[in-house]
Coordinates of C-alpha atoms in Angstrom, one line a residue:
M1 CA 41.1 19.9 -149.4
L2 CA 40.8 18.6 -144.8
K3 CA 38.2 15.5 -140.4
A4 CA 36.8 18.2 -142.6
R5 CA 38.9 21.1 -142.7
K6 CA 37.8 23.5 -140.2
R7 CA 37.1 25.9 -143.0
G8 CA 35.9 29.3 -141.8
A9 CA 37.3 29.0 -138.4
G10 CA 38.1 32.5 -136.9
L11 CA 37.8 36.1 -138.4
L12 CA 40.5 37.5 -140.4
A13 CA 41.4 40.2 -137.9
A14 CA 41.2 37.9 -135.1
A15 CA 43.5 35.5 -136.8
L16 CA 46.1 38.1 -137.6
A17 CA 46.0 39.6 -134.2
G18 CA 46.5 36.0 -132.7
A19 CA 49.4 35.0 -134.9
L20 CA 51.2 38.7 -134.6
T21 CA 51.2 38.3 -130.8
L22 CA 53.5 35.2 -131.1
A23 CA 57.1 36.0 -129.8
L24 CA 60.2 35.0 -131.8
S25 CA 63.9 35.3 -130.6
G26 CA 67.2 34.6 -132.4
C27 CA 69.9 36.3 -134.7
G28 CA 70.6 36.5 -138.2
G29 CA 71.1 33.6 -140.2
S30 CA 73.2 33.0 -143.4
D31 CA 70.2 32.8 -145.8
G32 CA 68.9 36.2 -144.8
T33 CA 66.5 35.0 -142.2
T34 CA 66.6 35.2 -138.4
A35 CA 68.2 31.9 -136.7
G36 CA 66.1 30.2 -134.1
D37 CA 67.5 28.8 -130.9
G38 CA 67.1 25.0 -132.3
K39 CA 64.9 24.3 -129.3
T40 CA 61.6 24.9 -130.6
L41 CA 59.5 23.7 -133.5
R42 CA 56.6 26.1 -134.1
L43 CA 54.1 23.9 -136.1
W44 CA 50.8 25.0 -137.7
H45 CA 48.0 22.7 -139.4
Y46 CA 44.3 22.5 -140.0
E47 CA 43.7 19.0 -139.1
G48 CA 41.3 18.0 -136.2
P49 CA 42.4 15.8 -133.6
D50 CA 40.3 12.9 -134.6
S51 CA 40.9 13.1 -138.3
A52 CA 43.6 10.5 -139.9
M53 CA 46.1 13.3 -140.5
G54 CA 45.5 14.8 -137.1
Q55 CA 46.3 11.4 -135.0
A56 CA 49.1 10.7 -137.5
W57 CA 50.7 14.0 -136.9
A58 CA 50.2 14.0 -133.1
E59 CA 52.2 10.6 -133.3
A60 CA 54.8 12.2 -135.2
V61 CA 55.0 15.2 -132.4
E62 CA 55.7 12.6 -129.9
E63 CA 58.0 10.9 -132.2
F64 CA 60.0 14.1 -133.0
E65 CA 60.4 15.0 -129.2
K66 CA 61.5 11.7 -128.4
T67 CA 64.2 11.8 -131.1
H68 CA 65.0 15.3 -130.4
P69 CA 65.8 15.6 -126.6
G70 CA 65.3 19.3 -125.4
V71 CA 63.3 20.3 -128.5
K72 CA 59.8 21.2 -128.0
V73 CA 57.0 21.3 -130.7
E74 CA 54.7 24.5 -130.2
F75 CA 51.6 23.3 -132.2
E76 CA 48.9 25.8 -133.1
E77 CA 45.7 24.2 -135.0
K78 CA 44.5 26.9 -137.4
G79 CA 41.3 26.9 -139.8
F80 CA 41.6 26.2 -143.3
E81 CA 40.0 29.4 -144.4
Q82 CA 42.1 31.3 -141.7
I83 CA 45.2 30.1 -143.4
Q84 CA 44.0 30.5 -146.8
K85 CA 43.2 34.3 -146.2
T86 CA 46.2 35.4 -144.0
A87 CA 49.0 33.3 -145.2
P88 CA 50.6 35.9 -147.5
M89 CA 50.6 38.6 -144.6
I90 CA 51.7 36.1 -142.0
L91 CA 54.4 34.8 -144.1
N92 CA 55.6 38.1 -145.3
S93 CA 55.9 39.2 -141.4
D94 CA 58.3 38.5 -138.6
D95 CA 55.9 35.9 -137.1
A96 CA 56.1 32.9 -139.6
P97 CA 56.2 29.3 -138.1
D98 CA 58.7 26.8 -138.9
L99 CA 56.3 24.3 -140.6
M100 CA 52.8 24.8 -142.0
E101 CA 50.2 22.9 -143.6
Y102 CA 49.1 24.6 -146.6
N103 CA 46.8 24.3 -149.7
K104 CA 48.5 23.0 -152.9
G105 CA 48.1 24.4 -156.3
N106 CA 48.9 27.1 -158.7
A107 CA 46.5 29.6 -156.8
T108 CA 47.9 29.0 -153.4
A109 CA 51.0 27.3 -152.7
G110 CA 52.1 28.2 -156.5
L111 CA 51.1 31.9 -155.4
L112 CA 53.4 31.9 -152.4
S113 CA 56.3 30.6 -154.1
R114 CA 56.1 32.9 -156.7
Q115 CA 56.2 35.6 -154.2
G116 CA 59.1 34.4 -152.8
L117 CA 57.6 33.1 -149.2
L118 CA 58.5 29.5 -149.4
T119 CA 61.8 27.8 -148.9
D120 CA 63.0 25.8 -151.9
L121 CA 63.0 22.1 -150.4
S122 CA 64.5 20.6 -153.7
S123 CA 67.8 19.6 -152.1
E124 CA 66.1 18.1 -148.9
A125 CA 63.8 16.3 -151.2
S126 CA 66.6 14.8 -153.0
A127 CA 68.8 14.2 -149.9
R128 CA 66.2 12.5 -147.7
G129 CA 64.5 10.6 -150.6
W130 CA 61.3 12.3 -150.4
D131 CA 61.2 12.4 -154.3
K132 CA 61.6 8.5 -154.4
K133 CA 58.4 8.0 -152.1
L134 CA 56.0 10.1 -154.3
S135 CA 54.2 8.9 -157.4
D136 CA 54.4 11.1 -160.5
S137 CA 50.8 12.2 -160.2
V138 CA 51.3 13.0 -156.2
E139 CA 54.5 14.8 -156.8
T140 CA 52.9 17.3 -159.3
T141 CA 51.6 19.4 -156.7
S142 CA 55.0 19.6 -155.0
R143 CA 57.0 21.5 -157.7
Y144 CA 56.3 24.9 -159.0
N145 CA 58.1 26.9 -161.8
A146 CA 59.0 30.9 -161.8
D147 CA 55.4 31.5 -162.4
G148 CA 54.2 29.5 -159.7
V149 CA 52.7 26.8 -162.1
M150 CA 52.5 23.4 -160.7
G151 CA 54.3 20.2 -162.2
S152 CA 57.8 21.4 -162.8
G153 CA 60.6 23.6 -161.2
K154 CA 61.5 23.6 -157.7
W155 CA 60.1 21.6 -154.7
Y156 CA 58.1 24.2 -152.5
G157 CA 56.1 21.4 -150.4
V158 CA 55.7 18.0 -149.5
P159 CA 52.5 15.9 -149.1
N160 CA 52.7 12.9 -146.9
Y161 CA 49.1 11.8 -147.7
A162 CA 47.0 11.8 -150.9
E163 CA 43.2 12.8 -151.1
Y164 CA 40.4 12.1 -153.6
T165 CA 36.7 12.6 -154.0
M166 CA 34.1 10.0 -153.6
A167 CA 30.2 9.6 -153.0
Y168 CA 29.8 8.6 -149.4
Y169 CA 26.4 6.8 -149.0
N170 CA 24.1 5.9 -146.2
K171 CA 23.8 2.3 -146.7
D172 CA 20.7 1.9 -144.2
L173 CA 18.7 4.6 -146.4
F174 CA 19.5 3.0 -149.6
E175 CA 18.4 -0.5 -148.2
K176 CA 15.3 1.1 -146.4
H177 CA 14.1 2.8 -149.7
D178 CA 15.1 0.0 -152.1
V179 CA 17.6 2.0 -153.9
D180 CA 20.6 0.4 -155.6
V181 CA 23.9 1.6 -155.4
P182 CA 24.7 3.2 -159.0
T183 CA 27.2 2.0 -161.1
T184 CA 26.5 4.3 -164.2
F185 CA 25.6 8.1 -164.4
G186 CA 21.9 7.1 -165.5
E187 CA 21.6 4.9 -162.4
L188 CA 22.8 7.9 -160.2
T189 CA 20.3 10.2 -161.7
D190 CA 17.5 7.3 -161.1
A191 CA 18.6 7.0 -157.4
L192 CA 18.3 10.8 -156.9
A193 CA 14.9 10.6 -158.3
A194 CA 13.8 7.6 -156.1
F195 CA 14.9 9.3 -153.1
K196 CA 13.3 12.8 -154.1
A197 CA 9.8 10.8 -154.6
K198 CA 10.1 9.4 -151.2
G199 CA 10.3 13.1 -149.8
I200 CA 14.0 12.9 -149.3
T201 CA 16.5 15.3 -150.4
P202 CA 19.1 12.9 -151.7
L203 CA 22.3 15.1 -152.1
D204 CA 24.2 16.7 -148.9
N205 CA 25.7 20.2 -150.0
A206 CA 27.4 23.1 -148.8
G207 CA 26.9 26.3 -150.9
A208 CA 28.9 28.5 -148.7
E209 CA 32.2 26.7 -149.2
Y210 CA 33.8 24.1 -151.5
I211 CA 31.3 21.3 -151.8
A212 CA 28.9 22.9 -154.0
H213 CA 31.6 23.8 -156.8
Q214 CA 33.1 20.4 -156.3
Y215 CA 30.0 18.9 -157.5
V216 CA 29.9 21.3 -160.4
Y217 CA 33.7 20.3 -161.5
Q218 CA 32.9 16.5 -160.9
L219 CA 29.9 16.8 -163.6
A220 CA 32.4 18.7 -166.0
L221 CA 34.8 16.1 -165.6
S222 CA 32.5 13.3 -166.6
R223 CA 32.6 15.0 -170.1
A224 CA 36.1 15.5 -170.0
D225 CA 39.7 14.1 -170.5
R226 CA 43.3 14.5 -169.6
S227 CA 43.9 17.3 -172.1
W228 CA 40.8 19.4 -170.8
V229 CA 42.3 19.1 -167.3
D230 CA 45.9 20.1 -168.5
A231 CA 44.3 23.1 -170.3
Y232 CA 42.1 24.2 -167.4
E233 CA 45.0 23.6 -164.6
L234 CA 48.3 23.8 -166.3
Y235 CA 47.5 26.3 -169.2
Q236 CA 48.1 23.9 -171.8
G237 CA 45.5 25.1 -174.1
R238 CA 42.6 27.3 -174.0
T239 CA 39.6 26.9 -171.3
D240 CA 36.4 27.7 -172.7
F241 CA 33.7 27.7 -169.7
H242 CA 30.6 27.4 -172.5
D243 CA 32.4 24.2 -173.9
E244 CA 30.2 21.0 -173.6
A245 CA 31.8 19.8 -170.5
W246 CA 31.1 23.0 -168.3
T247 CA 27.9 23.6 -169.9
H248 CA 26.7 20.1 -168.9
A249 CA 27.8 20.5 -165.5
A250 CA 26.3 24.0 -164.8
E251 CA 23.0 23.0 -166.5
T252 CA 22.8 19.6 -164.6
F253 CA 23.5 21.0 -161.3
A254 CA 20.9 23.9 -161.8
D255 CA 18.5 21.0 -163.1
W256 CA 19.1 19.1 -159.7
V257 CA 18.3 22.2 -157.5
K258 CA 15.1 22.7 -159.6
K259 CA 14.2 19.1 -159.1
G260 CA 15.0 19.3 -155.3
Y261 CA 17.8 16.8 -155.5
I262 CA 20.0 19.6 -154.1
A263 CA 18.4 22.0 -151.4
K264 CA 18.3 25.5 -152.1
N265 CA 18.7 26.7 -148.6
S266 CA 22.0 24.8 -148.8
S267 CA 23.5 27.9 -150.6
G268 CA 24.5 29.3 -146.9
T269 CA 25.6 26.0 -145.5
K270 CA 29.2 25.4 -144.7
A271 CA 31.1 22.3 -145.1
E272 CA 31.2 21.5 -141.6
D273 CA 27.5 21.6 -141.4
A274 CA 27.1 19.2 -144.4
G275 CA 29.4 16.6 -142.7
V276 CA 27.6 17.0 -139.4
A277 CA 24.2 16.4 -141.3
F278 CA 25.7 13.4 -143.0
I279 CA 26.8 11.9 -139.6
S280 CA 23.6 12.4 -138.4
G281 CA 22.0 10.1 -141.0
K282 CA 19.9 13.1 -142.6
Y283 CA 21.1 12.4 -146.3
P284 CA 21.6 9.5 -148.5
I285 CA 24.6 10.7 -150.2
L286 CA 27.7 13.3 -149.7
F287 CA 30.0 13.8 -152.6
S288 CA 33.3 14.9 -151.0
G289 CA 36.7 14.1 -150.2
S290 CA 38.5 11.2 -148.2
W291 CA 39.4 14.0 -145.7
W292 CA 35.9 13.2 -144.2
F293 CA 36.9 9.4 -143.9
G294 CA 38.5 9.1 -140.7
R295 CA 36.0 11.1 -139.0
F296 CA 33.1 9.2 -140.4
Q297 CA 34.7 6.2 -139.2
S298 CA 35.0 7.4 -135.5
E299 CA 31.6 9.1 -135.5
I300 CA 29.1 7.5 -137.4
D301 CA 27.7 4.6 -135.1
S302 CA 23.9 4.8 -136.1
F303 CA 24.0 3.4 -139.4
D304 CA 26.1 1.7 -142.2
W305 CA 27.9 3.7 -144.9
G306 CA 30.2 3.1 -147.6
T307 CA 31.6 4.9 -150.6
F308 CA 31.7 4.5 -154.5
L309 CA 33.6 6.5 -157.1
W310 CA 31.5 8.7 -159.3
P311 CA 29.8 6.8 -161.6
G312 CA 30.3 7.2 -165.3
S313 CA 33.5 9.4 -165.1
D314 CA 37.3 8.4 -165.5
L315 CA 38.4 11.5 -163.7
T316 CA 37.7 12.7 -160.3
L317 CA 38.8 15.4 -158.0
G318 CA 42.2 14.3 -156.0
S319 CA 45.7 15.0 -155.8
G320 CA 48.6 14.7 -153.2
G321 CA 47.3 15.9 -150.0
N322 CA 48.0 19.5 -148.8
L323 CA 51.7 20.6 -148.4
W324 CA 54.2 20.7 -145.5
V325 CA 55.8 24.1 -146.6
V326 CA 58.8 25.9 -144.8
P327 CA 58.1 29.6 -144.7
K328 CA 61.2 31.5 -146.3
G329 CA 61.4 33.4 -142.8
A330 CA 61.3 30.0 -140.6
K331 CA 63.9 30.1 -137.8
N332 CA 64.4 26.6 -137.2
K333 CA 64.1 25.1 -140.7
E334 CA 66.2 21.9 -140.1
L335 CA 64.0 21.0 -137.5
A336 CA 61.1 21.3 -139.9
Y337 CA 62.9 19.2 -142.4
D338 CA 63.3 16.5 -139.7
F339 CA 59.6 16.7 -138.8
I340 CA 58.8 16.0 -142.3
D341 CA 60.9 13.2 -142.5
I342 CA 59.3 11.5 -139.5
T343 CA 55.8 12.1 -141.1
M344 CA 57.0 10.0 -144.2
T345 CA 58.3 7.2 -142.0
K346 CA 56.5 3.8 -142.4
K347 CA 55.4 3.9 -138.5
I348 CA 53.5 7.1 -139.3
Q349 CA 52.3 6.3 -142.9
N350 CA 50.8 2.8 -141.5
L351 CA 49.1 4.7 -138.8
L352 CA 47.5 7.3 -141.0
G353 CA 46.5 4.4 -143.4
N354 CA 44.8 2.7 -140.6
K355 CA 42.9 5.7 -139.5
G356 CA 41.3 6.4 -142.6
G357 CA 43.9 8.3 -144.4
V358 CA 45.5 7.8 -147.9
P359 CA 49.2 7.4 -147.1
V360 CA 51.8 7.8 -149.9
A361 CA 54.6 5.7 -148.5
A362 CA 52.6 3.0 -146.2
D363 CA 53.4 -0.9 -146.0
P364 CA 50.2 -2.3 -147.8
S365 CA 50.3 -5.3 -145.5
A366 CA 50.3 -3.0 -142.5
I367 CA 46.7 -1.6 -143.2
T368 CA 44.3 -4.0 -141.3
D369 CA 41.1 -2.0 -141.4
Q370 CA 39.0 -3.2 -144.5
Q371 CA 37.5 0.1 -145.2
S372 CA 40.8 1.6 -145.4
K373 CA 42.0 -0.8 -147.6
T374 CA 39.1 -0.2 -150.0
L375 CA 39.8 3.6 -149.6
I376 CA 43.5 3.0 -150.6
E377 CA 42.8 0.6 -153.4
N378 CA 40.3 2.9 -155.2
F379 CA 43.1 5.6 -154.8
N380 CA 45.5 3.6 -156.5
T381 CA 43.3 2.6 -159.0
L382 CA 42.9 6.3 -159.8
S383 CA 46.4 7.1 -159.5
E384 CA 47.5 4.2 -161.9
N385 CA 45.0 5.0 -164.4
D386 CA 45.8 9.1 -164.3
G387 CA 42.4 9.7 -163.1
L388 CA 43.2 12.5 -160.7
A389 CA 42.0 15.9 -161.8
F390 CA 43.3 18.2 -159.2
Y391 CA 40.7 21.0 -157.7
P392 CA 38.5 23.5 -159.7
D393 CA 39.7 26.4 -157.5
W394 CA 43.5 25.9 -158.3
P395 CA 44.2 27.5 -161.6
V396 CA 44.1 31.3 -160.5
P397 CA 44.5 33.3 -157.3
G398 CA 41.2 34.1 -155.9
F399 CA 39.3 31.8 -158.0
Y400 CA 37.9 29.7 -154.8
D401 CA 35.9 32.8 -153.9
V402 CA 34.5 33.3 -157.2
L403 CA 33.5 29.8 -157.4
V404 CA 31.8 30.0 -154.2
S405 CA 29.8 33.1 -154.9
E406 CA 29.0 32.0 -158.3
T407 CA 27.6 28.6 -157.4
Q408 CA 25.6 30.0 -154.6
K409 CA 23.8 32.3 -157.4
L410 CA 23.2 29.0 -159.2
I411 CA 21.6 27.2 -156.2
T412 CA 19.3 30.5 -155.4
G413 CA 18.6 31.0 -159.0
S414 CA 19.8 34.5 -159.1
A415 CA 22.0 33.7 -162.0
T416 CA 21.5 31.8 -165.2
T417 CA 23.7 29.0 -166.2
D418 CA 25.0 31.4 -169.0
Q419 CA 25.6 33.9 -166.3
Y420 CA 27.5 31.7 -164.3
L421 CA 29.7 30.4 -166.9
D422 CA 30.4 34.0 -168.1
A423 CA 31.4 34.8 -164.5
L424 CA 33.9 31.9 -164.2
Q425 CA 35.3 32.7 -167.7
K426 CA 36.1 36.5 -166.8
A427 CA 37.6 35.5 -163.5
Y428 CA 39.7 32.8 -164.8
D429 CA 41.0 35.0 -167.7
A430 CA 41.6 37.8 -165.6
G431 CA 44.1 35.5 -163.5
A432 CA 45.7 33.1 -165.9
P433 CA 48.8 33.7 -168.1
K434 CA 47.9 35.0 -171.6
Q435 CA 47.7 32.2 -174.1

């Protein structure tokens, strides 16, 4: 989940063409992969240079090259959607990078682990102490069993940050229109109505990508508990999309569109456009992830802003951050392990925290920025209360695209709530293990 992740950056064909032109060299290795020269670390990730992760990892590159004389990091910034769509093909070719950021969850990292495309990092996690630095809730997305289901089994990825969703709000707009920051769900709907009465669309949205269906999932979570999440995400029970939680979510979201709290023309809007619109001061509220936090800190200078957790819910979207994964066909795996290790050091973790990220192994006393302190404290509260409910697209492969397309229909009114929930049920049941 990602500055905002550069989702949608580049066409599929262009991405493949660009990736497949990368030259590789080396000879056979003992694990069946081609050995590298030990002088180059090929790194891919999709965090923008101004994001907290982008800044921290740029520092990690400098630290890596300083501690590995003669070794060069060849970094390529990719788009989130680009990697999401091409990873299975790229990793199944001879052109895999040595280290790559990849989305966590059953449908992504879990799927690649099941396909044999990722390196088992279990021994490295133990030897280098990564397993001791991550809380249980953050570690969940690092491990996958033989079926590619997260939470147990071997380590196939390592997050060096965490993330969660929250409501970003424009303090100036709230003050100008005399709207109170909501602390209950009723107060939230009152605030939405108050802004709409002033001619302002209150909720920033992006129907063409992840933001819209994350609103829906959060609405469902407000009527859910941990067993509901475990059934949905970990298949520990049956998921019924016509239950009280999902029905409330779909009906409330559709109602908010009808009332003008969410713009109908946002069905074609991408996440980047939504983020830029919030930065410009157009919308009072954007519900999205902590991946925007550092960017908002650096780019918003025309108004005051703040955050609040979704009112009236013990659960919210969140988890450990996206994963460092080492492709099975990586040529310089030891260098990749060393780089992961550097991103887990106090120096890089503290920098990440002060730049607006959510570090997993920082020294709390080293975080000096007050907004960042609040961001981290809220995450710790959620984590300690078992309030992280992962993301709606994780359970089955291809579900992200289904959620996007079906939620667009809910925005445009081309599908009823029953049709919407039927479509989700059908796609989920087709991909989930049989109960």
